[in-house]
XYZ file of C-alpha atoms in Angstrom:
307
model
C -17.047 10.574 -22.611
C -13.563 9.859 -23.510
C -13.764 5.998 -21.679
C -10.206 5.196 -22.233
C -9.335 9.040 -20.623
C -12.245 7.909 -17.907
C -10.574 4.731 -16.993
C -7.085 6.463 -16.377
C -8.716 9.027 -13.858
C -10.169 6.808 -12.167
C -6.981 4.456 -11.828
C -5.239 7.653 -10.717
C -8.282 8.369 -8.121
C -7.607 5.104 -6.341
C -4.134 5.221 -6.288
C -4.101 8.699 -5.040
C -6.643 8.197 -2.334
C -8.412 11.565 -3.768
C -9.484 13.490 -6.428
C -7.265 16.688 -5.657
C -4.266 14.524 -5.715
C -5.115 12.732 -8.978
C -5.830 15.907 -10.722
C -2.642 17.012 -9.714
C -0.368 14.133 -11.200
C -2.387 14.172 -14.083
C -2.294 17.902 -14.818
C -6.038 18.769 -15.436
C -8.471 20.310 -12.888
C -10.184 18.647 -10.162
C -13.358 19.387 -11.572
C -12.585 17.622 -15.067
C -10.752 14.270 -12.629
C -14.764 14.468 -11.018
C -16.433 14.248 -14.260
C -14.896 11.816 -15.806
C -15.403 9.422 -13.077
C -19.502 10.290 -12.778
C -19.329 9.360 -16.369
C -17.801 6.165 -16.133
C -20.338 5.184 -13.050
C -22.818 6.039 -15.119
C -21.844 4.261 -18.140
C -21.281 1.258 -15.981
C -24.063 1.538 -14.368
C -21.888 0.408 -10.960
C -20.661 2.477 -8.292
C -16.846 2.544 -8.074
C -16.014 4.850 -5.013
C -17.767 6.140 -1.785
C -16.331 9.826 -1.218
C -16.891 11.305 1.861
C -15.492 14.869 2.641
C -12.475 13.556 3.584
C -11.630 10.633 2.006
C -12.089 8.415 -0.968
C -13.055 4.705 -0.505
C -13.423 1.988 -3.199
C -16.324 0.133 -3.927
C -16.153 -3.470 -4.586
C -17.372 -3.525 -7.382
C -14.711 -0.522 -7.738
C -11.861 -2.605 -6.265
C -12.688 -5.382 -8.885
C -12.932 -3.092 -11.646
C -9.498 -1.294 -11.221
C -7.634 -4.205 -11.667
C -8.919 -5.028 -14.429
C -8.387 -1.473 -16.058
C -4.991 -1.424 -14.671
C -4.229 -4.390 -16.660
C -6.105 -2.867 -20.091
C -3.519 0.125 -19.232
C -0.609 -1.814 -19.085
C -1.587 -4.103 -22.454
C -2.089 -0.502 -24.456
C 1.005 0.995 -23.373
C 2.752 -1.768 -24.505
C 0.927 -2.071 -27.464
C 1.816 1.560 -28.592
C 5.269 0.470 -27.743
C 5.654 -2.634 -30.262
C 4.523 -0.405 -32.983
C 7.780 1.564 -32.599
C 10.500 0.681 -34.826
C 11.010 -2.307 -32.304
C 9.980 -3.436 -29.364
C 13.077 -2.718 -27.704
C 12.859 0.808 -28.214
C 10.641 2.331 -25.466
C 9.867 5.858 -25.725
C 7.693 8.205 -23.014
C 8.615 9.889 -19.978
C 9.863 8.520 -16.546
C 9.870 10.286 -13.489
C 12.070 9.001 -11.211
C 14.112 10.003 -7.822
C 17.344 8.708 -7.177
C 20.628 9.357 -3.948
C 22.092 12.464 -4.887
C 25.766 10.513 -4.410
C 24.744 7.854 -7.071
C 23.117 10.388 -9.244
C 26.562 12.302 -9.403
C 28.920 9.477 -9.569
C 27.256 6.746 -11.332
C 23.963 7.470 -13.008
C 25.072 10.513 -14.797
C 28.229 9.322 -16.342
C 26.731 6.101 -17.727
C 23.363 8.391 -19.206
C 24.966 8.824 -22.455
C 24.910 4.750 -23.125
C 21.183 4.919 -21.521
C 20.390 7.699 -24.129
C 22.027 5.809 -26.975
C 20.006 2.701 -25.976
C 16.577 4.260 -25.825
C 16.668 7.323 -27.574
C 13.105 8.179 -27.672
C 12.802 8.019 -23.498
C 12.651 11.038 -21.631
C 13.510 11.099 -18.071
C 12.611 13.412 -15.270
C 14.790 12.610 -12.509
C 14.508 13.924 -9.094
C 18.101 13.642 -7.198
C 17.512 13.626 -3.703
C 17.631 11.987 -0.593
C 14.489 12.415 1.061
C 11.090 10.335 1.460
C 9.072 10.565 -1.352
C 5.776 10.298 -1.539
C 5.376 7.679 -4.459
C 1.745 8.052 -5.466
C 1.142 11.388 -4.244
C 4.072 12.558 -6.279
C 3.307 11.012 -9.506
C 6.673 8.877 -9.335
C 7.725 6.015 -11.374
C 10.304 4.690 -8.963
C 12.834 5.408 -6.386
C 16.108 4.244 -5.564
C 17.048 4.078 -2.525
C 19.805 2.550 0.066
C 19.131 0.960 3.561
C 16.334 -1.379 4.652
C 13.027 -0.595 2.760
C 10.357 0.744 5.895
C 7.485 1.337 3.593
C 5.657 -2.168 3.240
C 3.271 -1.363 0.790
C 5.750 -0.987 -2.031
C 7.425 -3.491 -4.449
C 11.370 -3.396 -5.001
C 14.207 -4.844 -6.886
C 17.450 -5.671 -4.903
C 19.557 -4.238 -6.979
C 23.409 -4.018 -5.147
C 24.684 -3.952 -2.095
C 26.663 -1.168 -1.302
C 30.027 -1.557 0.878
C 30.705 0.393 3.430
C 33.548 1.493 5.718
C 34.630 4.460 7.958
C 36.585 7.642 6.843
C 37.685 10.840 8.115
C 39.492 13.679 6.955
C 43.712 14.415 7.632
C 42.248 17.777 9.343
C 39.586 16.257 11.331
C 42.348 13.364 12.580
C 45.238 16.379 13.097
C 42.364 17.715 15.391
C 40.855 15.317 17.512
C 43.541 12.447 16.841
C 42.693 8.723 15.297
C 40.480 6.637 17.097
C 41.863 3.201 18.182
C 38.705 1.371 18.653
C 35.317 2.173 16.837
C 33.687 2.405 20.590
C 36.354 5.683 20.670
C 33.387 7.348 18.516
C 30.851 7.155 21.421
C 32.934 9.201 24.040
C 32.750 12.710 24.432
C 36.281 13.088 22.420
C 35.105 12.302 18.457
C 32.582 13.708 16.677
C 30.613 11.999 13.446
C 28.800 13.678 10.958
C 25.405 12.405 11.678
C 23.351 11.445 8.248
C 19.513 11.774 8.533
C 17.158 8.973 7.568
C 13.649 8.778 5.715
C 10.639 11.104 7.292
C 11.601 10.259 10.761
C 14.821 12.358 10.082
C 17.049 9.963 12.615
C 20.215 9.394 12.674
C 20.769 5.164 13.250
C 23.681 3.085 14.051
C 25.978 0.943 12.322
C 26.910 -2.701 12.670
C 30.185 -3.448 13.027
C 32.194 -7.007 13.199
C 36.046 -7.895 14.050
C 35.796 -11.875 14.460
C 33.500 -12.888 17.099
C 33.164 -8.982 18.059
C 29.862 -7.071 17.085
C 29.133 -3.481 17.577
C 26.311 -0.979 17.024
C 28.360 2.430 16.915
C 26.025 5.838 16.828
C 28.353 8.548 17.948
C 27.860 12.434 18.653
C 27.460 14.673 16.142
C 28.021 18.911 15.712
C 26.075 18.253 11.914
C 23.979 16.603 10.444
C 22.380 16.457 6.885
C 20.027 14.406 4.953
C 21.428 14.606 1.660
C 24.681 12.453 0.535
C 26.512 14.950 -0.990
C 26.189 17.664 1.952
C 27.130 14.568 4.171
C 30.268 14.046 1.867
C 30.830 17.304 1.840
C 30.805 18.049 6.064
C 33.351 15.067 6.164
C 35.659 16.509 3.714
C 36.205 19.711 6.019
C 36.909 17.776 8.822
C 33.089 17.830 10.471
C 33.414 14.327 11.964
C 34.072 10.453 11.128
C 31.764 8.865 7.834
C 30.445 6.000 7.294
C 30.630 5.733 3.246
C 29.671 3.201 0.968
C 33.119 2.679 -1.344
C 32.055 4.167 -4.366
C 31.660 7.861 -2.829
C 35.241 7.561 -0.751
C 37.114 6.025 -3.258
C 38.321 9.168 -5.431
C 38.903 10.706 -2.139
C 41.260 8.195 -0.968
C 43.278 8.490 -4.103
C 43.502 11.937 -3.609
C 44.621 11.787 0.027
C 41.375 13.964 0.740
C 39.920 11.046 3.380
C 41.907 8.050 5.450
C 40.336 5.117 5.862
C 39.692 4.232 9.505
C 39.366 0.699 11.355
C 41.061 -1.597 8.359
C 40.287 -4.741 10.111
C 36.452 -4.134 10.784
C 33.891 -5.263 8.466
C 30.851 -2.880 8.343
C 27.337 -4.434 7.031
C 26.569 -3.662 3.577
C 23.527 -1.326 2.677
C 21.041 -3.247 0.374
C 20.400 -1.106 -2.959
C 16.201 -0.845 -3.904
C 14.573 0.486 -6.808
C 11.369 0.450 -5.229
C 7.568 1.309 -7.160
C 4.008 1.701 -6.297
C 2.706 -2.640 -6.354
C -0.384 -1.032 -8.317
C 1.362 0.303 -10.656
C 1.846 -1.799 -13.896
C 5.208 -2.023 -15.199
C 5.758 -0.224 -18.099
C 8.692 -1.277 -20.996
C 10.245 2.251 -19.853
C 9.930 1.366 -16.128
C 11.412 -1.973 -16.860
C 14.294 -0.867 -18.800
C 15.267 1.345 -16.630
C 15.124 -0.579 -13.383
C 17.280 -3.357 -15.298
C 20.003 -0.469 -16.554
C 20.156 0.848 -12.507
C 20.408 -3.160 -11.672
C 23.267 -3.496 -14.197
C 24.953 -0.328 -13.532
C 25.554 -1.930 -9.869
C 26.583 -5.225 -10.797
C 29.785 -3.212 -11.503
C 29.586 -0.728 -9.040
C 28.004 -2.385 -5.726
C 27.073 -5.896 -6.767
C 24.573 -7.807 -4.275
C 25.966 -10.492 -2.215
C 24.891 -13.702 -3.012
C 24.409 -15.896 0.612
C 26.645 -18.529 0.926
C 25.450 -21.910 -0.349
């Protein structure tokens, strides 16, 4: 028995809740993930899981044993990474997911620098909008906008991102400018309606003018759950947006969107990069969760309360 190969099945056993899962994210057979864990209980003499036919439950003796090898995990993997040519220099692969906007507009652009700084790290990044499965998946980390409605997961504030409302010249030539954001919710304007996490809503926004404050939904004809097909619906005239700054700003310049409501404030939309809290973090994880945090610092930096 390979005990060090052992110890990272069964790590991926409890995290994924079950053996087909685990064998999955770790690319061998079910079979093989089964194996290895008899082995270890044997060697241990200790049973670490009671499997049923549908489900996979941890032992205590299991539950005390995991975090233990989660921790061994973590001390190799950074023990293999010190004996690089420094410390500093993580290599591996990430997998990671990430807004299809951001991906576009900021991530990309600045990956050259990334690359420079940690040459030997290899990144696998999903670009999407939807809910990801973290575990189940085999991701390192997500970033995501909007309030965080998974619990279980750890995060990093990372920016806040500003927001206000836009529409396109041919939308306005069509349906006319709205005076007031309540103008939205009457059968004259449309939005495009944006589609959140896996209960595929739409949500309101908050609004404030002064000692005014408004939730604003609005009707719809569209809508999408991906950033840049929301973008996109705007930009021929589909309905009024609600945009964080860095997507509409190229589009003001170019006279592609107007900016609506001038004196209205719009909450911002908190910035996560959020991870599995069992999984350790590794120098790759960490370096790339600090290069996200500094990337927004520039772009969308989070707003400090006042003192």
């Amino acid at each position: 028995m390979d005990r060090f190969e052992a110890m990272q099945a069964y790590a991926r056993v409890v995290e994924a809740g079950s053996f087909t899962r685990a064998a999955a994210t770790l690319g061998i057979s079910r079979t093989s993930v089964t194996q290895l864990v008899q082995q270890l209980e044997a060697h241990l003499k200790v049973k670490l899981l009671h499997r049923t036919t549908r489900q996979v439950n941890v032992t205590a003796d299991g539950a005390a044993y995991y975090e233990r090898v989660i921790r061994l995990l973590a001390d190799l993997d950074e023990t293999e990474s010190s004996l690089s040519s420094a410390s500093a220099q993580p290599r591996g692969k990430l997998k990671v997911d990430v807004p299809s906007p951001l991906a576009r507009m900021i991530l990309m652009p600045a990956l050259p620098d990334f690359h420079a700084r940690y040459p030997d790290l290899q990144i696998d990044m999903g670009v999407s909008d939807r809910a990801i499965d973290i575990i189940g998946e085999n991701v390192d980390c997500v970033v995501r906008g909007g309030v965080l409605t998974d619990q279980s997961l750890k995060a990093r504030h990372v920016g806040d991102l500003h927001l206000g409302l836009y529409a396109a010249p041919s939308y306005l030539a069509r349906a006319g400018t709205p005076a007031h954001p309540r103008d939205l919710e009457g059968t004259h304007h449309r939005i495009v309606g944006f589609l959140w996490g896996r209960a595929g809503k739409t949500y309101p926004v908050a609004m404030a003018r002064g000692a005014e404050h408004l939730d604003i939904g609005g009707r719809y004809v569209v809508a999408v759950d991906d950033g840049n097909a929301y973008l996109a619906a705007g930009l021929a005239g589909m309905g009024v947006l609600w945009l964080p700054h860095y997507m509409a700003r190229p589009h003001l310049a170019g006279g592609e969107l107007l900016a609506l409501f001038g004196d209205w404030q719009l909450a911002p939309m908190p910035l996560h990069v959020a991870y599995a809290p069992n999984r350790y973090v590794s120098t790759r994880l960490r370096v790339f969760i600090d290069w996200v945090a500094e990337l927004m610092a520039v772009h969308a930096p989070v707003m400090r309360p006042p003192m």
